[in-house]
Amino acid sequence: MIAQPRDGAQTLLKCLEAGGIEIMFGYSGGAALPIFDALETAGTNIKFVLSRHEQGATHMADGYARATGKPAAVLVTSGPGAGNTITGIMTAHMDSIPMIVISGQQVTWMLGKDAFQEADIFGITMPIVKHSYLVKDSNDIPRITKEAIYLATTGRPGPVLIDIPKNISQGDCTAPLDCEIDLPGYHPETAYQVESRDIETVIEMLQKSERPLILAGHGAMLAHAGPELKELAETCRIPVCSTLLGKGIFDETHELSLGMLGMHGTAYANKAVCETDLMINIGSRFDDRIIGQADKFCKNAKIIHVDIDPSEMDKMIKPDLKIVGDAKVVLAELNKWIRPLETKNWLATLDGYKKRFPLNYKIQGGLKMQHILDVVDRLTESNAVITTDVGQHQMWSAQFNKSKAPWNWISSGGAGTMGFGFPAAIGAQMGRPDDVVIAVVGDGGFQMTLCELATAVLQKVPIKILVLNNHFLGMVRQWQELFFENRTSGVDLEGNPDFVKLAESYGAKGFQIKRPADIEKVLTKALEYNEGPCLINCEVVKEDNVFPMIPAGAALEDMIIEKPKHRMEKPVGST
Amino acid sequence: MIMKGTIETVDRPVTLQIQQPDYPLHTLSVLVNNKPGVLARIAQVFSRRGYNIESLVVSPSAQAGFSRMTIGARGDEAGLDQIKAQCFKLIDVISCYDHTDDAVVGKELALVKVSVDAGARGEALQIAEHFGCKTLDLAPDSLVLMVTGDSGKLDAMIGMMDKFGIIELVRTGKVVMTRGNGLT
């Protein structure tokens, strides 16, 4: 049989499909024309979703990947199209999210000549991708596409960019679709071998420990290590705290769960970190949000660090035992040797902290974000997929959402990207059409990507956009109140639109919550509404602060449970 | 030749211009894919952390398709360890070793253009001979000398020539290779 002649663009789509890509988010433009044409001619089943801004497309692909564990692709044009993906690529890179970003590019003979819509996106994105390609030959497309998907999804996942000049996507490709990858410098398979001596050392350390603590990070999630983690915690009776991105890898309603640790984590999780004698970190990169002042972190504890990425070892914290490996494989091997530990006293101490320092809020005094998020958690029985932006709403959502299962908590952790939550929810809902997806956003972040209301309406995704509207950039205002003598600067979001009318003008359903008494009634209605996206504008109190709080760069033991009466020193950490 | 302007002072030996003299020089040997962009990726690992690359030698390795980079850099141990780890993490990097404390042979080459007239030439050539230099060019008012050896020897030679006036100086940067069977 003679193969149909195909061009580079058709080859690209066929190879993406063969590599498991089912969905592509993007925005068209001149240099990507051949690829957009191939969406019509290549005969693949890849679904294309037109966003309203390239940043939104990247966050949609990101949300899809975080909700399903499968990578999605992003397709944009050259120059500004590619430039608009930067925030989305950076967000995915910081949180180790697989993503294939395809950008159109000027024809090869115009590269470097400041041609129309030419930007060196290969160079611009270099520090924020796992790897990237500038394709110079149509026949390289099958190999490069296969390598890109392999790189994005294996080892420590991450975004991979493929920049394709127009003459390359338009040119004939005669190379076979299936080809060998050529990556002599990439060996993720080594993460699946565990040294038995390391396991023996862990067992010895466990036996000597009276107050062990597991820290579950995003790496445990990405490795699908939930069952192994549960077995370790339950068999040895070890309490578990998680990072922001590790939320849900261990059921937060489980008696051994301490919830999230860190800057705005639970007091009992942070107290556990201060008092543990054995910190077992499974797939967290010891981010500055969780360790605070590095030299005081776990200073009386032995530290075990399990991570798939060797460059994470010694980066923030020098562990006593380093295990470079896939969390699932390491835990499965470890679980063959574990015995129950005597941790009754330790657990009793922590239970005491749970009772003494619970997460709480006052229902009186106006409409509170915490109250709304608490009711959301109750009405959804902690089973909804929650996406967030960054800020106060994110931290309160992390506190009051009791994630029971992995892949349900979708938040921009490392990058702290405003405008992430809403488009991420669209992507998440497209990957999980049968689940309840709620975008918890602030009025600031939502306005950064609200143009995607059109996308959400057209795709008929029944996401609930919970706009926690305090007419402020709340977290920055909180810092100004606590550390800058309440001099508010650049945080007043005067001029917010009427969000309900805005949603309605796009054809979405709008709800309003103005009083605590409305919360349950309106949320129930919103949760029942499934014909498309709906927006719930919540007029929350303007000035409220997230506690507990560890000022940036301070030690975990210096945690603040409530607003201090005295003036506080400016934090030494950056943000 | 395109010039942006004339530098007021002539080149001085690099040893006098070290930015972080408190730290010893580290020599990294990095085996990489010979592809566009690899050098930029490695340079970014240094630059985003505010570290300076002091010397850099890149050339094809014995195996087709791969290049060898020898990078000289100064900085605190922890920072350089992280740089090494981040370089190794790059997909295009095959291996990355810090040979600072290893048994290695390290050599460098320099071309030195010295301002000498007939009167000073005799002394300059005498010094050059002592350092085993080759005279590559001899003009009425200048000499071009080639010196090879370890970096300390080059520093010494350049220091001795300084009094005549160094018009230009080009150093290759150090290349290293492990002794015995060990891999570089």
Coordinates of N, CA and C in Angstrom, one line a residue, chain A residues 122-123 126-127 129-133 143 147 151 156 182-186 309-315, chain B residues 33 35-38 40-42 44 48-49 66 78 81-82 85-86 88-95:
Chain A
F122 N 11.9 29.8 21.4 CA 12.8 28.7 21.9 C 13.8 29.3 22.9
G123 N 14.3 30.5 22.6 CA 15.2 31.1 23.6 C 14.5 31.7 24.8
M126 N 13.5 29.0 27.4 CA 14.5 28.0 27.8 C 14.5 27.7 29.4
P127 N 14.4 28.8 30.2 CA 14.5 28.4 31.6 C 13.2 27.9 32.2
V129 N 11.1 25.4 30.6 CA 10.7 24.2 30.0 C 11.5 23.0 30.5
K130 N 11.0 21.8 30.4 CA 11.8 20.7 30.7 C 12.8 20.5 29.5
H131 N 12.3 20.7 28.3 CA 13.1 20.6 27.1 C 12.4 21.4 26.0
S132 N 13.1 21.7 24.9 CA 12.4 22.4 23.8 C 13.1 22.1 22.5
Y133 N 12.4 22.3 21.5 CA 12.9 22.0 20.1 C 12.6 23.2 19.2
R143 N 10.2 12.0 15.2 CA 11.1 11.7 16.3 C 10.9 12.8 17.4
E147 N 9.7 12.2 21.2 CA 10.6 12.5 22.3 C 9.9 13.5 23.3
L151 N 9.4 12.9 27.1 CA 10.1 13.8 28.1 C 9.0 14.4 29.0
R156 N 10.5 13.3 36.2 CA 9.8 14.4 36.8 C 9.1 15.1 35.6
D182 N 15.9 9.5 20.4 CA 17.4 9.6 20.6 C 17.7 10.6 21.7
L183 N 17.7 10.0 22.9 CA 17.9 10.9 24.1 C 19.0 10.3 25.0
P184 N 20.3 10.4 24.5 CA 21.3 9.8 25.3 C 21.6 10.4 26.7
G185 N 21.0 11.6 26.9 CA 21.3 12.2 28.2 C 20.1 12.1 29.1
Y186 N 19.1 11.3 28.8 CA 17.9 11.2 29.6 C 17.6 9.8 30.0
D309 N 13.9 13.5 41.3 CA 14.8 14.4 40.7 C 16.1 14.6 41.6
P310 N 17.2 14.1 41.1 CA 18.4 14.1 42.0 C 18.8 15.6 42.3
S311 N 18.4 16.5 41.5 CA 18.9 17.9 41.7 C 18.1 18.5 42.9
E312 N 17.0 17.9 43.4 CA 16.3 18.4 44.6 C 17.1 18.0 45.9
M313 N 18.0 17.0 45.8 CA 18.7 16.6 47.0 C 19.6 17.7 47.4
D314 N 19.6 18.1 48.6 CA 20.5 19.2 49.2 C 20.2 20.6 48.6
K315 N 19.2 20.7 47.8 CA 18.9 22.0 47.3 C 18.5 23.0 48.4
Chain B
N33 N 25.2 16.9 24.0 CA 24.8 16.7 22.6 C 25.3 17.9 21.8
K35 N 24.2 20.1 19.7 CA 23.0 20.6 19.0 C 22.9 22.1 19.3
P36 N 22.1 22.8 18.5 CA 21.9 24.2 18.8 C 21.2 24.5 20.1
G37 N 21.6 25.5 20.8 CA 20.9 25.8 22.1 C 21.5 25.2 23.3
V38 N 22.4 24.2 23.2 CA 22.9 23.5 24.4 C 23.7 24.5 25.2
A40 N 23.5 27.7 25.4 CA 22.6 28.7 26.0 C 22.0 28.1 27.2
R41 N 21.5 26.8 27.2 CA 20.9 26.2 28.3 C 21.9 26.1 29.5
I42 N 23.1 25.7 29.2 CA 24.1 25.6 30.3 C 24.5 27.0 30.8
Q44 N 22.6 29.5 31.0 CA 21.5 30.0 31.8 C 21.5 29.4 33.2
R48 N 21.2 32.5 35.9 CA 20.1 32.7 36.7 C 20.4 32.7 38.2
R49 N 21.5 32.1 38.5 CA 22.0 32.1 39.9 C 23.0 33.2 40.2
F66 N 28.6 14.5 19.7 CA 28.8 15.0 21.1 C 29.9 16.1 21.2
A78 N 28.1 24.9 47.8 CA 26.7 24.5 47.7 C 26.1 25.0 46.4
D81 N 27.5 23.0 43.6 CA 26.9 21.7 43.5 C 25.6 21.7 42.9
Q82 N 24.8 22.7 43.2 CA 23.4 22.9 42.6 C 23.6 23.1 41.1
A85 N 24.3 19.9 39.5 CA 23.1 19.0 39.4 C 22.1 19.5 38.4
Q86 N 22.0 20.9 38.3 CA 21.0 21.4 37.3 C 21.5 21.2 35.9
F88 N 23.4 18.7 34.9 CA 23.2 17.3 34.7 C 21.8 17.0 34.3
K89 N 20.9 17.7 34.9 CA 19.4 17.5 34.7 C 19.0 17.9 33.2
L90 N 19.8 18.8 32.6 CA 19.4 19.2 31.2 C 19.4 17.9 30.3
I91 N 18.4 17.9 29.5 CA 18.2 16.7 28.6 C 19.4 16.5 27.7
D92 N 20.0 17.6 27.3 CA 21.1 17.5 26.3 C 22.5 17.2 27.0
V93 N 22.5 17.1 28.3 CA 23.8 16.8 29.0 C 23.9 15.3 29.3
I94 N 25.0 14.8 28.8 CA 25.3 13.3 29.0 C 26.0 13.1 30.4
S95 N 27.0 13.9 30.7 CA 27.7 13.7 31.9 C 28.2 15.1 32.4

